[in-house]
């Protein structure tokens, strides 16, 4: 049963140098037509692949809050009309940039049932913000989160990044301390990955991108884990930390390898045993939805072998790891029957450990997660 939906708003007022998500500049785009198309896609998809009730809705981008008030109101109403959920019983998240929100927009979101905000902060260091193409400043973060808390938002997350060009450990510690001072419920901390088709990728190819060494980046990750624990944030996934009871249920859907809707240009979905990718270009997306009610350009039936592999490399991202009982219930065979060899190999390397109920990454395994995940691909 599908219990999660992701909606993609691809518009931005500024393109960050590291971002490889599907996005375009807001000005001059057919925004109203796009919002109508995403409503149509929601309506038609739920008819084709019905579900009883969603537990989590996540609106990402791009920058969803770049929408003007009337556009945002239309979009929120469309979500209420087309998706099956009960207000107050769903985790309803909106991504936002700190300097692109007003009290009025926040109140509109709150009134529409949005109860979780995820702010793209990345760093509190002004020079680093300039280096990565961000337009907000430290004060913007404190101001808008203060307003959100005043309005009544009690589930707020911020994204931080480490391994940024020229970033030092003192700069990272300063950003962590600033995040802790916000008194928020959730923090994500991701290492910079230089992706193709980004400004950073082009700079790297020209030899103009100076990044911390692998050892420095590993030290940063160690510091993040230590400081989060000291300040009351429990690590529940490789890059995510929470106060008790505020885990991201939406992201847990992905890591638990469950199915989910994906709406909007460039969105991905996993429904009826198929992983799907929507058209990315805005006009192509709108045209496809108008003609067929959907925008798939890629469809892949996930084999049982792939499901088992995904169960491992997604589930091992969670700090609790893979539940042996859940694997048995899902695939009707013990996890060791399928993956005994890679499990034992990674345990011998000191990267995996096993309890009576779970298989999980060790501390060293967290530092070398991608190496561990790779061990479970193509072994069946």
Tab-separated table of C-alpha atoms in Angstrom, residues 57-59 64-65 72 76 91-98 101-103 105-111 113-121 141 143-159 184-188 246 248:
chain	number	residue	atom	x	y	z
A	57	UNK	CA	3.679	14.170	1.836
A	58	UNK	CA	6.926	15.912	0.897
A	59	UNK	CA	7.154	18.952	-1.370
A	64	UNK	CA	8.671	25.256	-3.534
A	65	UNK	CA	8.288	28.471	-1.543
A	72	UNK	CA	0.995	28.514	-3.539
A	76	UNK	CA	-2.001	23.516	-1.669
A	91	UNK	CA	3.562	14.354	8.031
A	92	UNK	CA	3.380	17.230	5.533
A	93	UNK	CA	6.788	18.702	4.699
A	94	UNK	CA	7.760	21.738	2.607
A	95	UNK	CA	11.321	22.565	1.613
A	96	UNK	CA	12.235	26.251	1.850
A	97	UNK	CA	15.078	28.715	1.452
A	98	UNK	CA	15.627	30.953	4.504
A	101	UNK	CA	9.733	33.037	2.913
A	102	UNK	CA	7.450	35.596	4.509
A	103	UNK	CA	5.201	35.392	7.540
A	105	UNK	CA	3.527	32.384	3.212
A	106	UNK	CA	4.320	30.539	6.425
A	107	UNK	CA	0.816	31.195	7.723
A	108	UNK	CA	-0.650	29.952	4.433
A	109	UNK	CA	1.363	26.736	4.728
A	110	UNK	CA	0.335	26.285	8.364
A	111	UNK	CA	-3.351	26.856	7.576
A	113	UNK	CA	-1.878	21.587	7.155
A	114	UNK	CA	1.854	21.751	6.471
A	115	UNK	CA	3.432	20.709	9.764
A	116	UNK	CA	7.103	20.175	8.916
A	117	UNK	CA	9.574	22.604	7.347
A	118	UNK	CA	12.951	21.705	5.874
A	119	UNK	CA	15.299	24.648	5.390
A	120	UNK	CA	18.256	24.513	3.012
A	121	UNK	CA	20.843	26.250	5.192
A	141	UNK	CA	17.964	31.689	9.093
A	143	UNK	CA	14.759	35.337	11.654
A	144	UNK	CA	12.592	33.031	9.531
A	145	UNK	CA	12.853	30.044	11.851
A	146	UNK	CA	11.904	32.325	14.738
A	147	UNK	CA	8.811	33.428	12.807
A	148	UNK	CA	7.942	29.823	11.928
A	149	UNK	CA	8.200	28.797	15.574
A	150	UNK	CA	6.087	31.804	16.591
A	151	UNK	CA	3.379	30.762	14.115
A	152	UNK	CA	3.360	27.286	15.636
A	153	UNK	CA	5.617	25.065	13.534
A	154	UNK	CA	6.976	22.483	15.960
A	155	UNK	CA	8.798	20.196	13.517
A	156	UNK	CA	11.622	22.025	11.756
A	157	UNK	CA	14.686	20.589	10.024
A	158	UNK	CA	17.748	22.218	8.511
A	159	UNK	CA	20.159	20.807	5.947
A	184	UNK	CA	14.952	22.739	16.161
A	185	UNK	CA	13.904	19.103	15.973
A	186	UNK	CA	15.923	17.642	13.094
A	187	UNK	CA	19.241	18.212	11.298
A	188	UNK	CA	20.529	16.615	8.098
A	246	UNK	CA	10.980	13.649	14.982
A	248	UNK	CA	11.575	12.047	8.806
